[in-house]
Coordinates of C-alpha atoms in Angstrom, one line a residue:
M23 CA 38.9 -24.3 5.7
R24 CA 35.6 -22.7 4.5
K25 CA 32.5 -24.7 4.2
V26 CA 30.4 -24.5 1.0
I27 CA 26.8 -23.5 1.8
E28 CA 24.3 -25.8 0.2
P29 CA 20.9 -24.5 -1.0
N30 CA 19.0 -26.2 1.7
E31 CA 21.1 -24.6 4.4
K32 CA 19.4 -21.2 3.7
T33 CA 16.2 -22.8 4.9
E34 CA 17.8 -24.0 8.1
I35 CA 19.1 -20.5 8.8
I36 CA 15.7 -19.0 8.2
S37 CA 14.2 -21.6 10.4
L38 CA 16.7 -20.9 13.2
S39 CA 15.9 -17.2 12.9
W40 CA 12.2 -18.0 13.2
C41 CA 12.8 -20.1 16.3
V42 CA 14.8 -17.3 17.9
S43 CA 12.0 -14.7 17.2
V44 CA 9.4 -17.1 18.7
A45 CA 11.6 -17.6 21.9
E46 CA 12.0 -13.8 22.2
R47 CA 8.2 -13.4 22.0
V48 CA 7.6 -16.0 24.7
N49 CA 10.3 -14.4 26.9
N50 CA 8.8 -11.0 26.4
T51 CA 5.2 -12.2 27.3
I52 CA 6.4 -14.0 30.4
K53 CA 8.5 -11.0 31.5
N54 CA 6.1 -8.1 30.7
E55 CA 2.7 -9.8 31.0
L56 CA 3.0 -12.4 33.6
L57 CA 5.9 -11.3 35.9
K58 CA 5.6 -7.6 35.6
D59 CA 5.8 -5.6 38.8
M60 CA 6.6 -8.6 40.9
D61 CA 9.4 -8.4 43.5
F62 CA 11.8 -11.3 44.1
F63 CA 14.0 -11.8 47.1
S64 CA 15.8 -14.9 46.0
I65 CA 16.7 -17.0 43.0
K66 CA 14.4 -19.7 44.3
E67 CA 11.4 -17.2 44.1
V68 CA 12.3 -16.3 40.6
R69 CA 12.6 -19.9 39.5
E70 CA 9.2 -20.7 41.1
A71 CA 7.5 -17.7 39.5
V72 CA 8.9 -18.5 36.1
K73 CA 7.9 -22.1 36.4
G74 CA 4.3 -21.0 37.2
A75 CA 4.3 -18.4 34.4
V76 CA 5.4 -21.0 31.8
T77 CA 2.8 -23.5 33.0
F78 CA 0.2 -20.8 32.7
Y79 CA 1.5 -19.6 29.3
N80 CA 1.3 -23.2 28.0
N81 CA -1.9 -24.4 29.6
E82 CA -4.2 -21.5 30.3
R83 CA -3.4 -18.5 28.2
P84 CA -5.1 -18.5 24.8
H85 CA -2.9 -17.5 21.8
M86 CA -4.1 -15.6 18.7
S87 CA -1.5 -17.4 16.7
L88 CA -3.1 -20.7 17.7
D89 CA -6.7 -19.8 16.8
G90 CA -7.4 -18.9 20.5
M91 CA -6.1 -22.2 21.8
T92 CA -3.4 -22.8 24.4
P93 CA -0.2 -24.4 23.3
A94 CA -1.3 -27.6 25.1
E95 CA -4.5 -27.7 23.2
A96 CA -2.8 -27.0 19.9
T97 CA -0.4 -29.9 20.3
L98 CA -3.5 -32.3 20.1
C99 CA -4.6 -30.8 16.7
K100 CA -3.8 -32.2 13.4
G101 CA -3.1 -30.1 10.3
E102 CA -2.5 -26.4 10.0
I103 CA -4.0 -24.1 12.7
R104 CA -5.7 -20.9 11.6
K105 CA -4.1 -17.8 12.9
M106 CA -6.2 -14.9 14.1
W107 CA -3.6 -12.4 12.7
C108 CA -1.6 -12.0 9.5
S109 CA 2.2 -12.3 9.6
Y110 CA 3.6 -10.4 6.7
R111 CA 7.1 -11.8 7.7
E112 CA 5.8 -15.3 7.1
K113 CA 4.3 -14.3 3.7
A114 CA 7.7 -12.8 2.7
L115 CA 9.6 -15.9 3.8
K116 CA 7.2 -18.2 1.9
N117 CA 7.7 -16.2 -1.2
L118 CA 11.4 -16.5 -0.8
M119 CA 11.1 -20.3 -0.6
I120 CA 9.1 -20.5 -3.9

């Protein structure tokens, strides 16, 4: 049986796509910026290094997409946060939603 796609489901698909791209960006930063050139000799070492990298990423590393704040600082803000860069993808998606 096929499911009929409702108009609001397109938004959910776009939203999911956006979440995946954000997750990929986080993974890339952790891998290529924070863990680059590190050698690991056990899964335990990898887990500890990733845990430390995620803690650093969320609490110490400023983000241009968060107006130079860390994610931890940004969670305390209300309203929209100014970005220090322009996302043409976001502009295109907003135009599609109108």
